[in-house]
PDB file of C-alpha atoms in Angstrom:
ATOM      1  CA  ASP A 222       8.347   5.239   5.467  1.00  0.00           C
ATOM      2  CA  ALA A 223       6.994   1.899   6.057  1.00  0.00           C
ATOM      3  CA  GLY A 224       2.937   3.118   5.978  1.00  0.00           C
ATOM      4  CA  ILE A 225       1.227   0.033   7.373  1.00  0.00           C
ATOM      5  CA  THR A 226       2.397  -3.263   7.962  1.00  0.00           C
ATOM      6  CA  GLN A 227       0.996  -6.576   8.823  1.00  0.00           C
ATOM      7  CA  SER A 228       2.521  -9.546  10.681  1.00  0.00           C
ATOM      8  CA  PRO A 229       2.603 -12.529   9.833  1.00  0.00           C
ATOM      9  CA  ARG A 230       2.275 -12.770   6.228  1.00  0.00           C
ATOM     10  CA  TYR A 231       1.511 -16.293   6.233  1.00  0.00           C
ATOM     11  CA  LYS A 232       0.062 -18.326   8.788  1.00  0.00           C
ATOM     12  CA  ILE A 233      -1.407 -21.623   9.352  1.00  0.00           C
ATOM     13  CA  THR A 234      -2.905 -22.883  12.428  1.00  0.00           C
ATOM     14  CA  GLU A 235      -5.043 -25.602  14.039  1.00  0.00           C
ATOM     15  CA  THR A 236      -8.668 -25.597  15.075  1.00  0.00           C
ATOM     16  CA  GLY A 237      -9.172 -24.290  18.304  1.00  0.00           C
ATOM     17  CA  ARG A 238      -5.896 -22.499  18.635  1.00  0.00           C
ATOM     18  CA  GLN A 239      -6.056 -18.567  19.667  1.00  0.00           C
ATOM     19  CA  VAL A 240      -4.107 -16.811  17.086  1.00  0.00           C
ATOM     20  CA  THR A 241      -3.082 -13.076  16.605  1.00  0.00           C
ATOM     21  CA  LEU A 242      -2.598 -10.748  13.722  1.00  0.00           C
ATOM     22  CA  MET A 243      -0.839  -7.745  13.969  1.00  0.00           C
ATOM     23  CA  CYS A 244      -1.358  -4.504  12.604  1.00  0.00           C
ATOM     24  CA  HIS A 245       0.770  -1.233  12.634  1.00  0.00           C
ATOM     25  CA  GLN A 246       0.572   2.203  11.168  1.00  0.00           C
ATOM     26  CA  THR A 247       2.910   5.046  10.997  1.00  0.00           C
ATOM     27  CA  TRP A 248       0.560   7.715   9.678  1.00  0.00           C
ATOM     28  CA  SER A 249      -0.976   8.311  13.209  1.00  0.00           C
ATOM     29  CA  HIS A 250      -4.383   7.961  11.242  1.00  0.00           C
ATOM     30  CA  SER A 251      -7.659   7.972  13.696  1.00  0.00           C
ATOM     31  CA  TYR A 252      -9.226   5.267  12.084  1.00  0.00           C
ATOM     32  CA  MET A 253      -8.403   1.526  11.576  1.00  0.00           C
ATOM     33  CA  PHE A 254     -10.125  -1.364  10.047  1.00  0.00           C
ATOM     34  CA  TRP A 255      -9.817  -5.074   9.884  1.00  0.00           C
ATOM     35  CA  TYR A 256     -11.413  -6.638   6.662  1.00  0.00           C
ATOM     36  CA  ARG A 257     -11.593 -10.490   5.466  1.00  0.00           C
ATOM     37  CA  GLN A 258     -11.599 -11.201   1.879  1.00  0.00           C
ATOM     38  CA  ASP A 259     -12.576 -14.649   0.742  1.00  0.00           C
ATOM     39  CA  LEU A 260     -12.842 -15.762  -2.999  1.00  0.00           C
ATOM     40  CA  GLY A 261     -15.776 -14.478  -4.718  1.00  0.00           C
ATOM     41  CA  HIS A 262     -16.699 -11.897  -2.374  1.00  0.00           C
ATOM     42  CA  GLY A 263     -16.142  -8.388  -1.446  1.00  0.00           C
ATOM     43  CA  LEU A 264     -14.125  -7.315   1.677  1.00  0.00           C
ATOM     44  CA  ARG A 265     -16.273  -7.889   4.633  1.00  0.00           C
ATOM     45  CA  LEU A 266     -15.591  -5.493   7.612  1.00  0.00           C
ATOM     46  CA  ILE A 267     -14.899  -7.684  10.910  1.00  0.00           C
ATOM     47  CA  TYR A 268     -14.113  -4.359  13.521  1.00  0.00           C
ATOM     48  CA  TYR A 269     -13.179  -0.888  13.157  1.00  0.00           C
ATOM     49  CA  SER A 270     -11.812   1.587  15.670  1.00  0.00           C
ATOM     50  CA  ALA A 271     -12.052   5.040  15.289  1.00  0.00           C
ATOM     51  CA  ALA A 272      -9.295   6.270  18.075  1.00  0.00           C
ATOM     52  CA  ALA A 273      -7.304   4.647  21.098  1.00  0.00           C
ATOM     53  CA  ASP A 274      -9.847   2.528  23.137  1.00  0.00           C
ATOM     54  CA  ILE A 275     -12.507   3.105  20.784  1.00  0.00           C
ATOM     55  CA  THR A 276     -13.530  -0.088  19.186  1.00  0.00           C
ATOM     56  CA  ASP A 277     -16.640  -1.086  17.556  1.00  0.00           C
ATOM     57  CA  LYS A 278     -18.161  -4.298  15.741  1.00  0.00           C
ATOM     58  CA  GLY A 279     -18.472  -4.346  11.787  1.00  0.00           C
ATOM     59  CA  GLU A 280     -20.590  -6.758   9.452  1.00  0.00           C
ATOM     60  CA  VAL A 281     -18.710 -10.337  10.582  1.00  0.00           C
ATOM     61  CA  PRO A 282     -17.493  -9.782  14.044  1.00  0.00           C
ATOM     62  CA  ASP A 283     -18.269 -13.137  15.444  1.00  0.00           C
ATOM     63  CA  GLY A 284     -15.130 -15.096  16.790  1.00  0.00           C
ATOM     64  CA  TYR A 285     -12.840 -12.474  16.629  1.00  0.00           C
ATOM     65  CA  VAL A 286     -11.785  -9.695  19.427  1.00  0.00           C
ATOM     66  CA  VAL A 287      -9.676  -6.640  19.058  1.00  0.00           C
ATOM     67  CA  SER A 288      -7.915  -4.131  21.252  1.00  0.00           C
ATOM     68  CA  ARG A 289      -6.579  -0.840  20.687  1.00  0.00           C
ATOM     69  CA  SER A 290      -4.429   0.924  23.292  1.00  0.00           C
ATOM     70  CA  LYS A 291      -1.877   2.816  21.057  1.00  0.00           C
ATOM     71  CA  THR A 292      -3.025   4.380  18.031  1.00  0.00           C
ATOM     72  CA  GLU A 293      -0.634   3.096  15.658  1.00  0.00           C
ATOM     73  CA  ASN A 294      -1.240  -0.484  16.710  1.00  0.00           C
ATOM     74  CA  PHE A 295      -4.561  -2.721  16.070  1.00  0.00           C
ATOM     75  CA  PRO A 296      -4.340  -6.303  16.453  1.00  0.00           C
ATOM     76  CA  LEU A 297      -7.208  -9.027  15.580  1.00  0.00           C
ATOM     77  CA  THR A 298      -7.624 -12.199  17.908  1.00  0.00           C
ATOM     78  CA  LEU A 299      -9.214 -15.377  17.074  1.00  0.00           C
ATOM     79  CA  GLU A 300      -9.962 -16.959  20.508  1.00  0.00           C
ATOM     80  CA  SER A 301     -10.638 -20.194  18.979  1.00  0.00           C
ATOM     81  CA  ALA A 302      -9.834 -20.442  15.260  1.00  0.00           C
ATOM     82  CA  THR A 303     -12.335 -22.374  12.869  1.00  0.00           C
ATOM     83  CA  ARG A 304     -11.752 -23.882   9.393  1.00  0.00           C
ATOM     84  CA  SER A 305     -14.298 -21.087   8.252  1.00  0.00           C
ATOM     85  CA  GLN A 306     -12.185 -18.217   9.373  1.00  0.00           C
ATOM     86  CA  THR A 307      -9.575 -19.582   6.970  1.00  0.00           C
ATOM     87  CA  SER A 308      -9.195 -16.295   4.503  1.00  0.00           C
ATOM     88  CA  VAL A 309      -6.842 -13.414   3.503  1.00  0.00           C
ATOM     89  CA  TYR A 310      -7.023 -10.782   6.307  1.00  0.00           C
ATOM     90  CA  PHE A 311      -6.429  -6.866   5.685  1.00  0.00           C
ATOM     91  CA  CYS A 312      -5.583  -3.942   8.060  1.00  0.00           C
ATOM     92  CA  ALA A 313      -6.653  -0.754   6.806  1.00  0.00           C
ATOM     93  CA  SER A 314      -6.211   3.081   8.259  1.00  0.00           C
ATOM     94  CA  SER A 315      -8.101   6.185   7.385  1.00  0.00           C
ATOM     95  CA  ALA A 316      -7.729   9.612   8.499  1.00  0.00           C
ATOM     96  CA  SER A 317     -11.183   9.352   8.754  1.00  0.00           C
ATOM     97  CA  GLY A 318     -14.451   7.254   8.321  1.00  0.00           C
ATOM     98  CA  GLY A 319     -15.967   6.703   5.137  1.00  0.00           C
ATOM     99  CA  LEU A 320     -18.540   9.408   5.219  1.00  0.00           C
ATOM    100  CA  LEU A 321     -15.900  11.989   4.751  1.00  0.00           C
ATOM    101  CA  SER A 322     -14.417  10.463   1.643  1.00  0.00           C
ATOM    102  CA  TYR A 323     -11.245   9.879   3.123  1.00  0.00           C
ATOM    103  CA  GLU A 324      -9.145   7.214   1.583  1.00  0.00           C
ATOM    104  CA  GLN A 325      -8.582   3.609   3.022  1.00  0.00           C
ATOM    105  CA  TYR A 326      -4.678   2.680   3.011  1.00  0.00           C
ATOM    106  CA  PHE A 327      -4.493  -1.024   3.216  1.00  0.00           C
ATOM    107  CA  GLY A 328      -1.483  -3.515   4.286  1.00  0.00           C
ATOM    108  CA  PRO A 329      -0.129  -6.090   2.385  1.00  0.00           C
ATOM    109  CA  GLY A 330      -2.543  -8.809   3.851  1.00  0.00           C
ATOM    110  CA  THR A 331      -2.382 -12.137   6.233  1.00  0.00           C
ATOM    111  CA  ARG A 332      -3.109 -15.174   4.570  1.00  0.00           C
ATOM    112  CA  LEU A 333      -4.493 -17.396   7.466  1.00  0.00           C
ATOM    113  CA  THR A 334      -4.964 -21.229   6.971  1.00  0.00           C
ATOM    114  CA  VAL A 335      -7.156 -23.048   9.681  1.00  0.00           C
ATOM    115  CA  THR A 336      -6.429 -26.655   9.445  1.00  0.00           C
TER     116      THR A 336
ATOM    117  CA  LYS B  10     -30.255  -4.405   1.031  1.00  0.00           C
ATOM    118  CA  ASN B  11     -27.264  -2.171  -0.102  1.00  0.00           C
ATOM    119  CA  GLN B  12     -25.474  -4.229  -2.713  1.00  0.00           C
ATOM    120  CA  VAL B  13     -22.687  -3.454  -5.181  1.00  0.00           C
ATOM    121  CA  GLU B  14     -22.425  -5.684  -8.265  1.00  0.00           C
ATOM    122  CA  GLN B  15     -19.805  -5.408 -11.011  1.00  0.00           C
ATOM    123  CA  SER B  16     -19.482  -7.033 -14.409  1.00  0.00           C
ATOM    124  CA  PRO B  17     -17.871  -8.670 -15.995  1.00  0.00           C
ATOM    125  CA  GLN B  18     -16.668 -11.107 -13.260  1.00  0.00           C
ATOM    126  CA  SER B  19     -13.286 -11.386 -15.538  1.00  0.00           C
ATOM    127  CA  LEU B  20     -12.109  -9.839 -18.341  1.00  0.00           C
ATOM    128  CA  ILE B  21      -9.175 -10.624 -20.957  1.00  0.00           C
ATOM    129  CA  ILE B  22      -7.671  -8.000 -23.378  1.00  0.00           C
ATOM    130  CA  LEU B  23      -5.016  -7.383 -25.478  1.00  0.00           C
ATOM    131  CA  GLU B  24      -1.917  -5.056 -24.464  1.00  0.00           C
ATOM    132  CA  GLY B  25      -2.604  -1.497 -25.926  1.00  0.00           C
ATOM    133  CA  LYS B  26      -6.721  -2.026 -25.886  1.00  0.00           C
ATOM    134  CA  ASN B  27      -8.819   0.207 -23.771  1.00  0.00           C
ATOM    135  CA  CYS B  28     -11.831  -1.442 -21.671  1.00  0.00           C
ATOM    136  CA  THR B  29     -14.678  -0.630 -19.478  1.00  0.00           C
ATOM    137  CA  LEU B  30     -15.787  -1.991 -16.472  1.00  0.00           C
ATOM    138  CA  GLN B  31     -19.146  -1.825 -14.819  1.00  0.00           C
ATOM    139  CA  CYS B  32     -20.336  -1.221 -11.224  1.00  0.00           C
ATOM    140  CA  ASN B  33     -23.924  -0.826 -10.257  1.00  0.00           C
ATOM    141  CA  TYR B  34     -25.252  -0.526  -6.521  1.00  0.00           C
ATOM    142  CA  THR B  35     -28.262  -0.012  -4.814  1.00  0.00           C
ATOM    143  CA  VAL B  36     -26.659   1.640  -1.499  1.00  0.00           C
ATOM    144  CA  SER B  37     -28.920   4.390  -0.252  1.00  0.00           C
ATOM    145  CA  PRO B  38     -28.356   7.237   0.936  1.00  0.00           C
ATOM    146  CA  PHE B  39     -25.354   7.495  -0.941  1.00  0.00           C
ATOM    147  CA  SER B  40     -22.163   9.273  -0.114  1.00  0.00           C
ATOM    148  CA  ASN B  41     -19.419   8.331  -2.484  1.00  0.00           C
ATOM    149  CA  LEU B  42     -17.989   5.737  -4.827  1.00  0.00           C
ATOM    150  CA  ARG B  43     -14.385   4.349  -4.922  1.00  0.00           C
ATOM    151  CA  TRP B  44     -12.772   2.328  -7.532  1.00  0.00           C
ATOM    152  CA  TYR B  45      -9.842   0.434  -6.091  1.00  0.00           C
ATOM    153  CA  LYS B  46      -7.107  -1.809  -7.899  1.00  0.00           C
ATOM    154  CA  GLN B  47      -6.160  -5.048  -6.095  1.00  0.00           C
ATOM    155  CA  ASP B  48      -2.801  -6.506  -7.741  1.00  0.00           C
ATOM    156  CA  THR B  49      -2.479 -10.426  -6.465  1.00  0.00           C
ATOM    157  CA  GLY B  50      -1.346 -10.816  -3.078  1.00  0.00           C
ATOM    158  CA  ARG B  51      -1.656  -7.119  -2.062  1.00  0.00           C
ATOM    159  CA  GLY B  52      -4.010  -4.868  -0.571  1.00  0.00           C
ATOM    160  CA  PRO B  53      -6.420  -2.681  -2.582  1.00  0.00           C
ATOM    161  CA  VAL B  54      -5.077   0.631  -3.731  1.00  0.00           C
ATOM    162  CA  SER B  55      -7.330   3.583  -4.095  1.00  0.00           C
ATOM    163  CA  LEU B  56      -7.713   4.999  -7.783  1.00  0.00           C
ATOM    164  CA  THR B  57     -10.582   7.568  -7.450  1.00  0.00           C
ATOM    165  CA  ILE B  58     -13.169   8.769  -5.089  1.00  0.00           C
ATOM    166  CA  MET B  59     -16.326  10.650  -6.348  1.00  0.00           C
ATOM    167  CA  THR B  60     -19.230  12.151  -4.562  1.00  0.00           C
ATOM    168  CA  PHE B  61     -22.595  12.762  -5.379  1.00  0.00           C
ATOM    169  CA  SER B  62     -21.799  15.949  -7.361  1.00  0.00           C
ATOM    170  CA  GLU B  63     -18.890  14.451  -9.465  1.00  0.00           C
ATOM    171  CA  ASN B  64     -19.772  12.600 -12.898  1.00  0.00           C
ATOM    172  CA  THR B  65     -16.323  11.839 -14.010  1.00  0.00           C
ATOM    173  CA  LYS B  66     -12.494  11.746 -12.382  1.00  0.00           C
ATOM    174  CA  SER B  67      -9.528  10.661 -14.112  1.00  0.00           C
ATOM    175  CA  ASN B  68      -6.130   9.350 -12.505  1.00  0.00           C
ATOM    176  CA  GLY B  69      -3.789   8.872 -15.478  1.00  0.00           C
ATOM    177  CA  ARG B  70      -5.222   6.344 -17.860  1.00  0.00           C
ATOM    178  CA  TYR B  71      -7.874   5.467 -15.428  1.00  0.00           C
ATOM    179  CA  THR B  72     -11.316   7.451 -15.851  1.00  0.00           C
ATOM    180  CA  ALA B  73     -14.543   6.911 -13.457  1.00  0.00           C
ATOM    181  CA  THR B  74     -17.867   8.074 -14.444  1.00  0.00           C
ATOM    182  CA  LEU B  75     -20.837   8.227 -12.186  1.00  0.00           C
ATOM    183  CA  ASP B  76     -24.412   8.473 -12.968  1.00  0.00           C
ATOM    184  CA  ALA B  77     -26.261   8.771  -9.331  1.00  0.00           C
ATOM    185  CA  ASP B  78     -29.534   9.114 -10.819  1.00  0.00           C
ATOM    186  CA  THR B  79     -29.373   5.545 -12.468  1.00  0.00           C
ATOM    187  CA  LYS B  80     -26.705   4.279  -9.674  1.00  0.00           C
ATOM    188  CA  GLN B  81     -24.193   3.524 -12.449  1.00  0.00           C
ATOM    189  CA  SER B  82     -20.543   3.741 -12.288  1.00  0.00           C
ATOM    190  CA  SER B  83     -17.694   2.599 -14.647  1.00  0.00           C
ATOM    191  CA  LEU B  84     -13.938   2.596 -14.939  1.00  0.00           C
ATOM    192  CA  HIS B  85     -12.737   3.136 -18.226  1.00  0.00           C
ATOM    193  CA  ILE B  86      -9.049   2.231 -18.841  1.00  0.00           C
ATOM    194  CA  THR B  87      -7.251   3.448 -21.722  1.00  0.00           C
ATOM    195  CA  ALA B  88      -4.146   2.285 -23.806  1.00  0.00           C
ATOM    196  CA  SER B  89      -4.000  -1.018 -21.332  1.00  0.00           C
ATOM    197  CA  GLN B  90      -0.632  -2.145 -20.074  1.00  0.00           C
ATOM    198  CA  LEU B  91       0.486  -5.395 -18.705  1.00  0.00           C
ATOM    199  CA  SER B  92       0.712  -3.898 -15.079  1.00  0.00           C
ATOM    200  CA  ASP B  93      -2.910  -3.133 -15.241  1.00  0.00           C
ATOM    201  CA  SER B  94      -3.640  -6.960 -14.800  1.00  0.00           C
ATOM    202  CA  ALA B  95      -5.255  -6.913 -11.453  1.00  0.00           C
ATOM    203  CA  SER B  96      -8.749  -6.934  -9.763  1.00  0.00           C
ATOM    204  CA  TYR B  97     -10.926  -3.340 -10.098  1.00  0.00           C
ATOM    205  CA  ILE B  98     -13.256  -3.177  -7.067  1.00  0.00           C
ATOM    206  CA  CYS B  99     -15.942  -0.680  -6.794  1.00  0.00           C
ATOM    207  CA  VAL B 100     -16.938   0.471  -3.323  1.00  0.00           C
ATOM    208  CA  VAL B 101     -19.799   2.449  -2.193  1.00  0.00           C
ATOM    209  CA  SER B 102     -20.280   4.427   0.915  1.00  0.00           C
ATOM    210  CA  GLU B 103     -23.445   4.756   2.711  1.00  0.00           C
ATOM    211  CA  ARG B 104     -24.133   8.620   4.034  1.00  0.00           C
ATOM    212  CA  ASP B 105     -25.652   7.849   7.519  1.00  0.00           C
ATOM    213  CA  SER B 106     -22.652   5.970   8.164  1.00  0.00           C
ATOM    214  CA  ASN B 107     -19.145   7.079   9.294  1.00  0.00           C
ATOM    215  CA  TYR B 108     -17.199   3.793   8.403  1.00  0.00           C
ATOM    216  CA  GLN B 109     -19.524   1.512   6.336  1.00  0.00           C
ATOM    217  CA  LEU B 110     -18.169   0.866   2.969  1.00  0.00           C
ATOM    218  CA  ILE B 111     -20.152  -1.648   0.536  1.00  0.00           C
ATOM    219  CA  TRP B 112     -17.658  -3.529  -1.521  1.00  0.00           C
ATOM    220  CA  GLY B 113     -18.184  -5.439  -4.741  1.00  0.00           C
ATOM    221  CA  ALA B 114     -16.548  -8.383  -5.626  1.00  0.00           C
ATOM    222  CA  GLY B 115     -14.376  -7.170  -8.240  1.00  0.00           C
ATOM    223  CA  THR B 116     -13.630  -7.475 -12.025  1.00  0.00           C
ATOM    224  CA  LYS B 117     -10.553  -9.581 -12.742  1.00  0.00           C
ATOM    225  CA  LEU B 118      -8.537  -8.047 -15.714  1.00  0.00           C
ATOM    226  CA  ILE B 119      -5.975  -9.697 -17.399  1.00  0.00           C
ATOM    227  CA  ILE B 120      -3.750  -7.950 -19.814  1.00  0.00           C
ATOM    228  CA  LYS B 121      -2.311 -10.169 -22.558  1.00  0.00           C
ATOM    229  CA  PRO B 122       1.049  -9.232 -24.550  1.00  0.00           C
TER     230      PRO B 122
END
């Protein structure tokens, strides 16, 4: 009963490198989300997906790419990492979107440091 | 601009005491309001979700209130325990969006023995 998992949990990379953060959920939830959390700020939505092969931008999508070929996986790629992308990244899933009061379930997070 | 503001930023109380955390929002049109608990190094976990018509909701020792007219919510914690040490985040959903959640910055609560 894994729920929602993220890998790696910690990652250090250099400026300009490509890095992919993985997210996997076992509930067959339709919606999946990527957020970043920075000190002193609320969570900010990067991308979300309403179903396999359907993705859309959130509040802060620049510099990130997502894909969703399977319902259970939602990887986030930083194509050319910058220091401003140093953050904690959370993946979440939900049976539906926020409009219908469905809960979002969060993974444990990936702490990414770009040097 | 849709915003969620929480107060205080941080709070220290003794174990066994009660406390109340505040949330003010400007999100409109409003759909629902959530309170999340986030332990250090973990993802947020939902405590309560309240819609427009609900003004009180409890989850064990946690009681959330909502005044949709004044756009205020509070989270009351009764008989605090050491495990209540965490950040508590208020999140408001916009009615016309099926994904947009507006997150507050959170209140960091520390329970001292």
